[in-house]
Amino acid sequence: MAEYPWVSVSGFGTHIKSTQNHLILQNKNTTERIPIDSIKHLLVIGSHTLSSTTILHLVKNGTYITFFEPDGTPVGLITPFGDRNRAESYRTQQLIPRQRYAISLAQASVKSRIFAIERVQELQNVHLFYEGELDVLLKSHEEFTYLIKLEEIRRLHKLTSDMYYEIMSRNLPQEFRFKRRTMRPHIDPVNAMLSLGYAMLFGNCCVGVVGSGLDPDTGFMHDGKGSLVYDLIDPLKAEMVDHVIFDVARNSLTYADFEITQDRCILSDDLIGTLTKKLHTSLQDKKINEVIFHLSNSIRTGSEFKIIY
């Protein structure tokens, strides 16, 4: 039985087959059988073999099939004929009050970053907070509850995010010139590494969002393409990406790992390979999917949305 009503097939070269009642995934020496009636969405990421018979079995069951690039970018969707559930789900998502969910996401982001700072202080035996900074972050967490306008929520969220990166920079080698999070193109290696990690987290999260039937482009704090995904990854960055990047920057990064040109920083292939391996371990799909599942449930039923970070 699938843990969530969507099933992801990633990597390369899986043979996706079926019987009338089961989806069969064969890759090298492994075979997985999943009851078709437990699958509401099949997510095919990268290059695999999928027969037309299997597509027919799935579509007759009312299952959606979405195809993605290897980085998690959606490229196409097969829907059961005459199905309107997705359009109705998107409309529900567009009509709910954004502030309620934006506050939950912003509060979770602050808490996750406070935990990350405190964890570094404990493990590295350093003191990163300047006087009053922890109080500011804690008070901001409470203040979100009383904010009404979306712009106020966004403004306070940006303030706490900027504080977090500045505080964390105090425990990194100063020669890498990382002081805060910047927009692309990046001119320092730490920001470039963070963007690589966030892109991987975005791809993993986007797959789950599409699988759950949510519109990835209808966010709460963010607007535009991928806005919901950007919302959901924000509370997950500190645990799943930042600790990996900051650890590499603190302990093993050298000038041979990157090149700074006139307008940007370019990471070496070896460094990208090292980071990719580490991030594949730290990105927790189970936790990502759990957050998405709870959000989908909350939007559908009106229940409280709690974020695990």
PDB file of C-alpha atoms in Angstrom:
ATOM      1  CA  MET A   1       0.000   0.000   0.000  1.00  0.00           C
ATOM      2  CA  ALA A   2       1.402   3.433  -0.930  1.00  0.00           C
ATOM      3  CA  GLU A   3       2.213   5.603   2.091  1.00  0.00           C
ATOM      4  CA  TYR A   4       0.803   8.636   0.269  1.00  0.00           C
ATOM      5  CA  PRO A   5      -1.725   8.669  -2.594  1.00  0.00           C
ATOM      6  CA  TRP A   6       1.096   9.424  -5.033  1.00  0.00           C
ATOM      7  CA  VAL A   7       4.005   7.231  -6.169  1.00  0.00           C
ATOM      8  CA  SER A   8       7.337   8.607  -7.437  1.00  0.00           C
ATOM      9  CA  VAL A   9       9.626   6.808  -9.864  1.00  0.00           C
ATOM     10  CA  SER A  10      13.001   8.568 -10.018  1.00  0.00           C
ATOM     11  CA  GLY A  11      16.534   7.777 -11.095  1.00  0.00           C
ATOM     12  CA  PHE A  12      16.948   6.064 -14.466  1.00  0.00           C
ATOM     13  CA  GLY A  13      15.856   2.941 -16.319  1.00  0.00           C
ATOM     14  CA  THR A  14      12.926   1.634 -14.263  1.00  0.00           C
ATOM     15  CA  HIS A  15      10.492  -0.580 -16.180  1.00  0.00           C
ATOM     16  CA  ILE A  16       6.992   0.541 -15.202  1.00  0.00           C
ATOM     17  CA  LYS A  17       4.581  -2.306 -15.844  1.00  0.00           C
ATOM     18  CA  SER A  18       1.192  -3.381 -14.556  1.00  0.00           C
ATOM     19  CA  THR A  19      -1.457  -6.016 -14.190  1.00  0.00           C
ATOM     20  CA  GLN A  20      -5.129  -5.176 -13.838  1.00  0.00           C
ATOM     21  CA  ASN A  21      -4.655  -4.658 -10.095  1.00  0.00           C
ATOM     22  CA  HIS A  22      -0.995  -3.824  -9.477  1.00  0.00           C
ATOM     23  CA  LEU A  23       1.641  -1.367 -10.664  1.00  0.00           C
ATOM     24  CA  ILE A  24       4.985  -3.158 -11.046  1.00  0.00           C
ATOM     25  CA  LEU A  25       8.284  -1.260 -10.803  1.00  0.00           C
ATOM     26  CA  GLN A  26      11.356  -3.213 -11.961  1.00  0.00           C
ATOM     27  CA  ASN A  27      14.855  -1.756 -11.673  1.00  0.00           C
ATOM     28  CA  LYS A  28      17.966  -3.962 -11.829  1.00  0.00           C
ATOM     29  CA  ASN A  29      17.394  -6.694  -9.243  1.00  0.00           C
ATOM     30  CA  THR A  30      14.458  -5.093  -7.421  1.00  0.00           C
ATOM     31  CA  THR A  31      10.735  -5.426  -8.072  1.00  0.00           C
ATOM     32  CA  GLU A  32       8.012  -3.479  -6.258  1.00  0.00           C
ATOM     33  CA  ARG A  33       4.289  -4.201  -6.559  1.00  0.00           C
ATOM     34  CA  ILE A  34       1.788  -1.506  -5.554  1.00  0.00           C
ATOM     35  CA  PRO A  35      -2.018  -1.865  -5.647  1.00  0.00           C
ATOM     36  CA  ILE A  36      -3.280   0.410  -8.421  1.00  0.00           C
ATOM     37  CA  ASP A  37      -6.331   1.481  -6.429  1.00  0.00           C
ATOM     38  CA  SER A  38      -3.990   3.066  -3.823  1.00  0.00           C
ATOM     39  CA  ILE A  39      -2.380   5.362  -6.427  1.00  0.00           C
ATOM     40  CA  LYS A  40      -4.001   8.685  -7.241  1.00  0.00           C
ATOM     41  CA  HIS A  41      -0.947  10.091  -9.010  1.00  0.00           C
ATOM     42  CA  LEU A  42       2.103   8.510 -10.658  1.00  0.00           C
ATOM     43  CA  LEU A  43       5.141  10.794 -10.851  1.00  0.00           C
ATOM     44  CA  VAL A  44       7.720   9.792 -13.460  1.00  0.00           C
ATOM     45  CA  ILE A  45      11.004  11.669 -12.917  1.00  0.00           C
ATOM     46  CA  GLY A  46      13.693  11.241 -15.549  1.00  0.00           C
ATOM     47  CA  SER A  47      13.918   8.504 -18.212  1.00  0.00           C
ATOM     48  CA  HIS A  48      12.046   5.235 -17.682  1.00  0.00           C
ATOM     49  CA  THR A  49      10.042   2.708 -19.700  1.00  0.00           C
ATOM     50  CA  LEU A  50       6.252   3.001 -19.422  1.00  0.00           C
ATOM     51  CA  SER A  51       3.923   0.883 -21.568  1.00  0.00           C
ATOM     52  CA  SER A  52       0.661   2.132 -23.074  1.00  0.00           C
ATOM     53  CA  THR A  53      -1.119  -0.763 -21.349  1.00  0.00           C
ATOM     54  CA  THR A  54       0.044   0.516 -17.964  1.00  0.00           C
ATOM     55  CA  ILE A  55      -1.105   4.035 -18.857  1.00  0.00           C
ATOM     56  CA  LEU A  56      -4.511   2.604 -19.745  1.00  0.00           C
ATOM     57  CA  HIS A  57      -4.766   0.683 -16.454  1.00  0.00           C
ATOM     58  CA  LEU A  58      -3.852   3.769 -14.442  1.00  0.00           C
ATOM     59  CA  VAL A  59      -6.106   6.209 -16.278  1.00  0.00           C
ATOM     60  CA  LYS A  60      -9.085   3.830 -16.028  1.00  0.00           C
ATOM     61  CA  ASN A  61      -8.427   3.817 -12.260  1.00  0.00           C
ATOM     62  CA  GLY A  62      -8.658   7.628 -12.255  1.00  0.00           C
ATOM     63  CA  THR A  63      -4.902   8.041 -11.734  1.00  0.00           C
ATOM     64  CA  TYR A  64      -3.001  11.095 -12.977  1.00  0.00           C
ATOM     65  CA  ILE A  65       0.428  10.628 -14.556  1.00  0.00           C
ATOM     66  CA  THR A  66       2.911  13.523 -14.527  1.00  0.00           C
ATOM     67  CA  PHE A  67       6.308  13.520 -16.219  1.00  0.00           C
ATOM     68  CA  PHE A  68       9.246  15.511 -14.827  1.00  0.00           C
ATOM     69  CA  GLU A  69      12.746  16.475 -15.861  1.00  0.00           C
ATOM     70  CA  PRO A  70      15.459  14.856 -13.661  1.00  0.00           C
ATOM     71  CA  ASP A  71      15.659  18.083 -11.602  1.00  0.00           C
ATOM     72  CA  GLY A  72      11.963  17.882 -10.675  1.00  0.00           C
ATOM     73  CA  THR A  73      10.606  20.339 -13.263  1.00  0.00           C
ATOM     74  CA  PRO A  74       7.145  19.156 -14.440  1.00  0.00           C
ATOM     75  CA  VAL A  75       6.827  18.868 -18.238  1.00  0.00           C
ATOM     76  CA  GLY A  76       3.566  17.041 -18.946  1.00  0.00           C
ATOM     77  CA  LEU A  77       0.409  15.534 -17.457  1.00  0.00           C
ATOM     78  CA  ILE A  78      -1.981  12.741 -18.445  1.00  0.00           C
ATOM     79  CA  THR A  79      -5.427  13.046 -16.864  1.00  0.00           C
ATOM     80  CA  PRO A  80      -8.430  10.711 -16.901  1.00  0.00           C
ATOM     81  CA  PHE A  81     -10.962  11.779 -19.545  1.00  0.00           C
ATOM     82  CA  GLY A  82     -13.590  14.195 -18.259  1.00  0.00           C
ATOM     83  CA  ASP A  83     -11.943  14.611 -14.857  1.00  0.00           C
ATOM     84  CA  ARG A  84     -12.531  17.977 -13.170  1.00  0.00           C
ATOM     85  CA  ASN A  85     -11.143  17.248  -9.706  1.00  0.00           C
ATOM     86  CA  ARG A  86      -7.838  18.984 -10.382  1.00  0.00           C
ATOM     87  CA  ALA A  87      -9.481  22.202 -11.556  1.00  0.00           C
ATOM     88  CA  GLU A  88     -11.749  22.213  -8.495  1.00  0.00           C
ATOM     89  CA  SER A  89      -8.781  21.564  -6.199  1.00  0.00           C
ATOM     90  CA  TYR A  90      -6.848  24.453  -7.763  1.00  0.00           C
ATOM     91  CA  ARG A  91      -9.847  26.761  -7.338  1.00  0.00           C
ATOM     92  CA  THR A  92     -10.177  25.819  -3.646  1.00  0.00           C
ATOM     93  CA  GLN A  93      -6.495  26.556  -3.148  1.00  0.00           C
ATOM     94  CA  GLN A  94      -6.855  29.972  -4.801  1.00  0.00           C
ATOM     95  CA  LEU A  95      -9.833  30.998  -2.652  1.00  0.00           C
ATOM     96  CA  ILE A  96      -8.526  30.189   0.836  1.00  0.00           C
ATOM     97  CA  PRO A  97      -7.156  33.071   2.973  1.00  0.00           C
ATOM     98  CA  ARG A  98      -3.418  33.313   2.333  1.00  0.00           C
ATOM     99  CA  GLN A  99      -2.521  34.966   5.635  1.00  0.00           C
ATOM    100  CA  ARG A 100      -3.350  31.940   7.789  1.00  0.00           C
ATOM    101  CA  TYR A 101      -0.947  29.674   5.918  1.00  0.00           C
ATOM    102  CA  ALA A 102       1.666  32.392   5.431  1.00  0.00           C
ATOM    103  CA  ILE A 103       1.837  32.902   9.200  1.00  0.00           C
ATOM    104  CA  SER A 104       2.286  29.162   9.842  1.00  0.00           C
ATOM    105  CA  LEU A 105       5.075  28.970   7.267  1.00  0.00           C
ATOM    106  CA  ALA A 106       6.836  32.100   8.541  1.00  0.00           C
ATOM    107  CA  GLN A 107       6.700  30.924  12.158  1.00  0.00           C
ATOM    108  CA  ALA A 108       8.058  27.508  11.227  1.00  0.00           C
ATOM    109  CA  SER A 109      10.897  29.151   9.292  1.00  0.00           C
ATOM    110  CA  VAL A 110      11.916  31.259  12.300  1.00  0.00           C
ATOM    111  CA  LYS A 111      11.796  28.297  14.684  1.00  0.00           C
ATOM    112  CA  SER A 112      13.794  26.039  12.370  1.00  0.00           C
ATOM    113  CA  ARG A 113      16.492  28.697  12.020  1.00  0.00           C
ATOM    114  CA  ILE A 114      16.705  29.346  15.747  1.00  0.00           C
ATOM    115  CA  PHE A 115      17.176  25.604  16.265  1.00  0.00           C
ATOM    116  CA  ALA A 116      19.879  25.558  13.573  1.00  0.00           C
ATOM    117  CA  ILE A 117      21.833  28.388  15.235  1.00  0.00           C
ATOM    118  CA  GLU A 118      21.539  26.791  18.663  1.00  0.00           C
ATOM    119  CA  ARG A 119      22.688  23.434  17.274  1.00  0.00           C
ATOM    120  CA  VAL A 120      25.814  25.010  15.755  1.00  0.00           C
ATOM    121  CA  GLN A 121      26.566  26.796  19.023  1.00  0.00           C
ATOM    122  CA  GLU A 122      26.333  23.520  20.927  1.00  0.00           C
ATOM    123  CA  LEU A 123      28.315  21.394  18.467  1.00  0.00           C
ATOM    124  CA  GLN A 124      31.003  23.983  17.727  1.00  0.00           C
ATOM    125  CA  ASN A 125      31.134  25.389  21.267  1.00  0.00           C
ATOM    126  CA  VAL A 126      30.757  28.941  19.963  1.00  0.00           C
ATOM    127  CA  HIS A 127      28.507  31.866  20.789  1.00  0.00           C
ATOM    128  CA  LEU A 128      26.897  33.359  17.679  1.00  0.00           C
ATOM    129  CA  PHE A 129      24.120  35.584  19.020  1.00  0.00           C
ATOM    130  CA  TYR A 130      24.911  39.209  19.735  1.00  0.00           C
ATOM    131  CA  GLU A 131      23.063  40.739  22.650  1.00  0.00           C
ATOM    132  CA  GLY A 132      19.315  40.874  22.057  1.00  0.00           C
ATOM    133  CA  GLU A 133      19.281  38.968  18.756  1.00  0.00           C
ATOM    134  CA  LEU A 134      17.723  35.797  20.139  1.00  0.00           C
ATOM    135  CA  ASP A 135      15.017  37.885  21.812  1.00  0.00           C
ATOM    136  CA  VAL A 136      14.280  39.601  18.502  1.00  0.00           C
ATOM    137  CA  LEU A 137      13.832  36.260  16.735  1.00  0.00           C
ATOM    138  CA  LEU A 138      11.659  34.824  19.496  1.00  0.00           C
ATOM    139  CA  LYS A 139       9.492  37.947  19.637  1.00  0.00           C
ATOM    140  CA  SER A 140       9.161  37.913  15.849  1.00  0.00           C
ATOM    141  CA  HIS A 141       7.857  34.355  16.035  1.00  0.00           C
ATOM    142  CA  GLU A 142       5.083  35.535  18.357  1.00  0.00           C
ATOM    143  CA  GLU A 143       4.465  38.758  16.432  1.00  0.00           C
ATOM    144  CA  PHE A 144       3.518  36.865  13.257  1.00  0.00           C
ATOM    145  CA  THR A 145       0.319  35.725  14.990  1.00  0.00           C
ATOM    146  CA  TYR A 146      -0.955  39.309  15.212  1.00  0.00           C
ATOM    147  CA  LEU A 147      -0.124  40.429  11.683  1.00  0.00           C
ATOM    148  CA  ILE A 148      -3.018  40.913   9.282  1.00  0.00           C
ATOM    149  CA  LYS A 149      -1.573  42.162   6.013  1.00  0.00           C
ATOM    150  CA  LEU A 150       0.425  39.835   3.787  1.00  0.00           C
ATOM    151  CA  GLU A 151       3.039  42.507   3.165  1.00  0.00           C
ATOM    152  CA  GLU A 152       3.642  42.790   6.924  1.00  0.00           C
ATOM    153  CA  ILE A 153       4.179  39.030   7.157  1.00  0.00           C
ATOM    154  CA  ARG A 154       6.589  39.103   4.229  1.00  0.00           C
ATOM    155  CA  ARG A 155       8.516  42.046   5.666  1.00  0.00           C
ATOM    156  CA  LEU A 156       9.019  40.411   9.052  1.00  0.00           C
ATOM    157  CA  HIS A 157       9.879  37.090   7.426  1.00  0.00           C
ATOM    158  CA  LYS A 158      12.604  38.750   5.341  1.00  0.00           C
ATOM    159  CA  LEU A 159      13.968  40.503   8.434  1.00  0.00           C
ATOM    160  CA  THR A 160      14.291  37.230  10.388  1.00  0.00           C
ATOM    161  CA  SER A 161      15.753  35.405   7.366  1.00  0.00           C
ATOM    162  CA  ASP A 162      18.387  38.094   6.843  1.00  0.00           C
ATOM    163  CA  MET A 163      19.274  37.949  10.551  1.00  0.00           C
ATOM    164  CA  TYR A 164      19.689  34.170  10.390  1.00  0.00           C
ATOM    165  CA  TYR A 165      22.196  34.217   7.522  1.00  0.00           C
ATOM    166  CA  GLU A 166      24.165  37.054   9.092  1.00  0.00           C
ATOM    167  CA  ILE A 167      24.359  35.192  12.414  1.00  0.00           C
ATOM    168  CA  MET A 168      25.446  31.951  10.738  1.00  0.00           C
ATOM    169  CA  SER A 169      28.116  33.774   8.729  1.00  0.00           C
ATOM    170  CA  ARG A 170      29.980  34.529  11.972  1.00  0.00           C
ATOM    171  CA  ASN A 171      31.048  30.887  12.195  1.00  0.00           C
ATOM    172  CA  LEU A 172      32.381  30.675   8.630  1.00  0.00           C
ATOM    173  CA  PRO A 173      35.832  31.606   7.282  1.00  0.00           C
ATOM    174  CA  GLN A 174      35.760  35.317   6.510  1.00  0.00           C
ATOM    175  CA  GLU A 175      37.877  34.901   3.365  1.00  0.00           C
ATOM    176  CA  PHE A 176      34.867  33.417   1.553  1.00  0.00           C
ATOM    177  CA  ARG A 177      33.072  36.784   1.939  1.00  0.00           C
ATOM    178  CA  PHE A 178      29.704  35.389   2.936  1.00  0.00           C
ATOM    179  CA  LYS A 179      27.732  37.888   5.008  1.00  0.00           C
ATOM    180  CA  ARG A 180      24.124  37.362   3.983  1.00  0.00           C
ATOM    181  CA  ARG A 181      21.934  35.663   1.403  1.00  0.00           C
ATOM    182  CA  THR A 182      22.154  37.408  -1.988  1.00  0.00           C
ATOM    183  CA  MET A 183      20.361  37.250  -5.325  1.00  0.00           C
ATOM    184  CA  ARG A 184      21.875  35.580  -8.383  1.00  0.00           C
ATOM    185  CA  PRO A 185      24.448  35.867  -9.824  1.00  0.00           C
ATOM    186  CA  HIS A 186      26.386  35.090  -6.662  1.00  0.00           C
ATOM    187  CA  ILE A 187      29.890  36.420  -6.148  1.00  0.00           C
ATOM    188  CA  ASP A 188      30.827  34.183  -3.205  1.00  0.00           C
ATOM    189  CA  PRO A 189      30.997  30.363  -2.980  1.00  0.00           C
ATOM    190  CA  VAL A 190      28.716  29.953   0.047  1.00  0.00           C
ATOM    191  CA  ASN A 191      25.760  31.630  -1.646  1.00  0.00           C
ATOM    192  CA  ALA A 192      26.448  29.610  -4.791  1.00  0.00           C
ATOM    193  CA  MET A 193      26.455  26.368  -2.768  1.00  0.00           C
ATOM    194  CA  LEU A 194      23.259  27.341  -0.948  1.00  0.00           C
ATOM    195  CA  SER A 195      21.520  27.966  -4.282  1.00  0.00           C
ATOM    196  CA  LEU A 196      22.579  24.536  -5.519  1.00  0.00           C
ATOM    197  CA  GLY A 197      21.119  22.930  -2.400  1.00  0.00           C
ATOM    198  CA  TYR A 198      17.902  24.946  -2.529  1.00  0.00           C
ATOM    199  CA  ALA A 199      17.418  24.009  -6.186  1.00  0.00           C
ATOM    200  CA  MET A 200      17.636  20.319  -5.278  1.00  0.00           C
ATOM    201  CA  LEU A 201      15.206  20.793  -2.381  1.00  0.00           C
ATOM    202  CA  PHE A 202      12.856  22.711  -4.704  1.00  0.00           C
ATOM    203  CA  GLY A 203      12.838  19.832  -7.206  1.00  0.00           C
ATOM    204  CA  ASN A 204      12.080  17.198  -4.560  1.00  0.00           C
ATOM    205  CA  CYS A 205       9.301  19.322  -3.079  1.00  0.00           C
ATOM    206  CA  CYS A 206       7.788  20.235  -6.465  1.00  0.00           C
ATOM    207  CA  VAL A 207       7.323  16.555  -7.288  1.00  0.00           C
ATOM    208  CA  GLY A 208       5.361  16.007  -4.066  1.00  0.00           C
ATOM    209  CA  VAL A 209       3.264  19.159  -4.532  1.00  0.00           C
ATOM    210  CA  VAL A 210       2.207  18.082  -8.007  1.00  0.00           C
ATOM    211  CA  GLY A 211       1.573  14.551  -6.766  1.00  0.00           C
ATOM    212  CA  SER A 212      -0.739  15.805  -4.036  1.00  0.00           C
ATOM    213  CA  GLY A 213      -2.928  17.650  -6.528  1.00  0.00           C
ATOM    214  CA  LEU A 214      -1.908  21.129  -5.367  1.00  0.00           C
ATOM    215  CA  ASP A 215      -1.079  23.966  -7.752  1.00  0.00           C
ATOM    216  CA  PRO A 216       2.674  24.664  -7.395  1.00  0.00           C
ATOM    217  CA  ASP A 217       2.136  28.203  -8.730  1.00  0.00           C
ATOM    218  CA  THR A 218      -0.403  29.310  -6.086  1.00  0.00           C
ATOM    219  CA  GLY A 219       1.580  30.230  -2.994  1.00  0.00           C
ATOM    220  CA  PHE A 220       0.861  32.005   0.266  1.00  0.00           C
ATOM    221  CA  MET A 221       3.950  34.118   0.999  1.00  0.00           C
ATOM    222  CA  HIS A 222       5.406  34.001  -2.507  1.00  0.00           C
ATOM    223  CA  ASP A 223       3.811  34.849  -5.850  1.00  0.00           C
ATOM    224  CA  GLY A 224       4.365  33.487  -9.346  1.00  0.00           C
ATOM    225  CA  LYS A 225       5.799  30.316 -10.812  1.00  0.00           C
ATOM    226  CA  GLY A 226       6.668  27.706  -8.189  1.00  0.00           C
ATOM    227  CA  SER A 227       5.470  30.016  -5.407  1.00  0.00           C
ATOM    228  CA  LEU A 228       3.889  27.270  -3.281  1.00  0.00           C
ATOM    229  CA  VAL A 229       7.072  25.204  -3.521  1.00  0.00           C
ATOM    230  CA  TYR A 230       9.165  28.190  -2.416  1.00  0.00           C
ATOM    231  CA  ASP A 231       6.788  28.590   0.539  1.00  0.00           C
ATOM    232  CA  LEU A 232       7.092  24.969   1.622  1.00  0.00           C
ATOM    233  CA  ILE A 233      10.864  24.621   1.338  1.00  0.00           C
ATOM    234  CA  ASP A 234      11.569  27.695   3.466  1.00  0.00           C
ATOM    235  CA  PRO A 235      11.094  25.978   6.877  1.00  0.00           C
ATOM    236  CA  LEU A 236      13.043  22.938   5.591  1.00  0.00           C
ATOM    237  CA  LYS A 237      16.166  24.711   4.347  1.00  0.00           C
ATOM    238  CA  ALA A 238      18.018  24.930   7.660  1.00  0.00           C
ATOM    239  CA  GLU A 239      17.826  21.218   8.429  1.00  0.00           C
ATOM    240  CA  MET A 240      18.060  19.727   4.946  1.00  0.00           C
ATOM    241  CA  VAL A 241      20.459  22.084   3.134  1.00  0.00           C
ATOM    242  CA  ASP A 242      22.117  24.736   5.287  1.00  0.00           C
ATOM    243  CA  HIS A 243      23.888  22.435   7.732  1.00  0.00           C
ATOM    244  CA  VAL A 244      25.510  20.563   4.808  1.00  0.00           C
ATOM    245  CA  ILE A 245      26.651  23.738   3.044  1.00  0.00           C
ATOM    246  CA  PHE A 246      27.909  25.492   6.170  1.00  0.00           C
ATOM    247  CA  ASP A 247      29.770  22.358   7.279  1.00  0.00           C
ATOM    248  CA  VAL A 248      31.578  22.153   3.929  1.00  0.00           C
ATOM    249  CA  ALA A 249      32.347  25.895   4.005  1.00  0.00           C
ATOM    250  CA  ARG A 250      33.676  25.623   7.550  1.00  0.00           C
ATOM    251  CA  ASN A 251      35.740  22.448   7.244  1.00  0.00           C
ATOM    252  CA  SER A 252      36.778  21.569   3.693  1.00  0.00           C
ATOM    253  CA  LEU A 253      36.169  24.376   1.185  1.00  0.00           C
ATOM    254  CA  THR A 254      39.329  25.654  -0.528  1.00  0.00           C
ATOM    255  CA  TYR A 255      40.048  28.140  -3.308  1.00  0.00           C
ATOM    256  CA  ALA A 256      40.527  25.184  -5.676  1.00  0.00           C
ATOM    257  CA  ASP A 257      36.813  24.407  -5.303  1.00  0.00           C
ATOM    258  CA  PHE A 258      35.565  27.554  -7.035  1.00  0.00           C
ATOM    259  CA  GLU A 259      36.466  30.389  -9.362  1.00  0.00           C
ATOM    260  CA  ILE A 260      35.329  33.979  -9.027  1.00  0.00           C
ATOM    261  CA  THR A 261      35.002  35.749 -12.365  1.00  0.00           C
ATOM    262  CA  GLN A 262      34.195  39.403 -12.971  1.00  0.00           C
ATOM    263  CA  ASP A 263      30.483  38.889 -12.280  1.00  0.00           C
ATOM    264  CA  ARG A 264      29.911  35.550 -10.543  1.00  0.00           C
ATOM    265  CA  CYS A 265      31.271  32.580  -8.605  1.00  0.00           C
ATOM    266  CA  ILE A 266      31.591  29.251 -10.442  1.00  0.00           C
ATOM    267  CA  LEU A 267      31.728  26.022  -8.410  1.00  0.00           C
ATOM    268  CA  SER A 268      34.040  23.240  -9.593  1.00  0.00           C
ATOM    269  CA  ASP A 269      32.605  19.974 -10.923  1.00  0.00           C
ATOM    270  CA  ASP A 270      34.255  18.088  -8.060  1.00  0.00           C
ATOM    271  CA  LEU A 271      32.643  20.327  -5.457  1.00  0.00           C
ATOM    272  CA  ILE A 272      29.234  20.038  -7.145  1.00  0.00           C
ATOM    273  CA  GLY A 273      29.607  16.249  -7.133  1.00  0.00           C
ATOM    274  CA  THR A 274      30.538  16.204  -3.441  1.00  0.00           C
ATOM    275  CA  LEU A 275      27.653  18.485  -2.479  1.00  0.00           C
ATOM    276  CA  THR A 276      25.169  16.520  -4.568  1.00  0.00           C
ATOM    277  CA  LYS A 277      26.059  13.282  -2.780  1.00  0.00           C
ATOM    278  CA  LYS A 278      25.786  14.897   0.645  1.00  0.00           C
ATOM    279  CA  LEU A 279      22.491  16.591  -0.203  1.00  0.00           C
ATOM    280  CA  HIS A 280      20.949  13.405  -1.543  1.00  0.00           C
ATOM    281  CA  THR A 281      21.425  12.046   1.977  1.00  0.00           C
ATOM    282  CA  SER A 282      20.180  15.123   3.837  1.00  0.00           C
ATOM    283  CA  LEU A 283      17.067  15.797   1.729  1.00  0.00           C
ATOM    284  CA  GLN A 284      14.359  13.823   3.484  1.00  0.00           C
ATOM    285  CA  ASP A 285      11.595  12.981   1.021  1.00  0.00           C
ATOM    286  CA  LYS A 286       9.478  11.379   3.739  1.00  0.00           C
ATOM    287  CA  LYS A 287       9.389  14.592   5.770  1.00  0.00           C
ATOM    288  CA  ILE A 288       8.828  16.722   2.649  1.00  0.00           C
ATOM    289  CA  ASN A 289       5.898  14.550   1.602  1.00  0.00           C
ATOM    290  CA  GLU A 290       4.445  14.612   5.098  1.00  0.00           C
ATOM    291  CA  VAL A 291       4.395  18.431   5.105  1.00  0.00           C
ATOM    292  CA  ILE A 292       2.749  18.440   1.662  1.00  0.00           C
ATOM    293  CA  PHE A 293       0.204  15.811   2.681  1.00  0.00           C
ATOM    294  CA  HIS A 294      -0.793  17.818   5.779  1.00  0.00           C
ATOM    295  CA  LEU A 295      -1.144  20.987   3.706  1.00  0.00           C
ATOM    296  CA  SER A 296      -3.303  19.236   1.107  1.00  0.00           C
ATOM    297  CA  ASN A 297      -5.482  17.824   3.873  1.00  0.00           C
ATOM    298  CA  SER A 298      -5.781  21.230   5.541  1.00  0.00           C
ATOM    299  CA  ILE A 299      -6.822  22.957   2.314  1.00  0.00           C
ATOM    300  CA  ARG A 300      -9.374  20.256   1.560  1.00  0.00           C
ATOM    301  CA  THR A 301     -10.908  19.940   5.042  1.00  0.00           C
ATOM    302  CA  GLY A 302     -10.092  23.253   6.739  1.00  0.00           C
ATOM    303  CA  SER A 303      -8.079  21.504   9.475  1.00  0.00           C
ATOM    304  CA  GLU A 304      -5.104  23.153  11.173  1.00  0.00           C
ATOM    305  CA  PHE A 305      -1.880  23.157   9.183  1.00  0.00           C
ATOM    306  CA  LYS A 306       1.134  22.114  11.246  1.00  0.00           C
ATOM    307  CA  ILE A 307       4.624  22.088   9.778  1.00  0.00           C
ATOM    308  CA  ILE A 308       7.251  19.569  10.782  1.00  0.00           C
ATOM    309  CA  TYR A 309      10.732  21.115  10.634  1.00  0.00           C
TER     310      TYR A 309
END
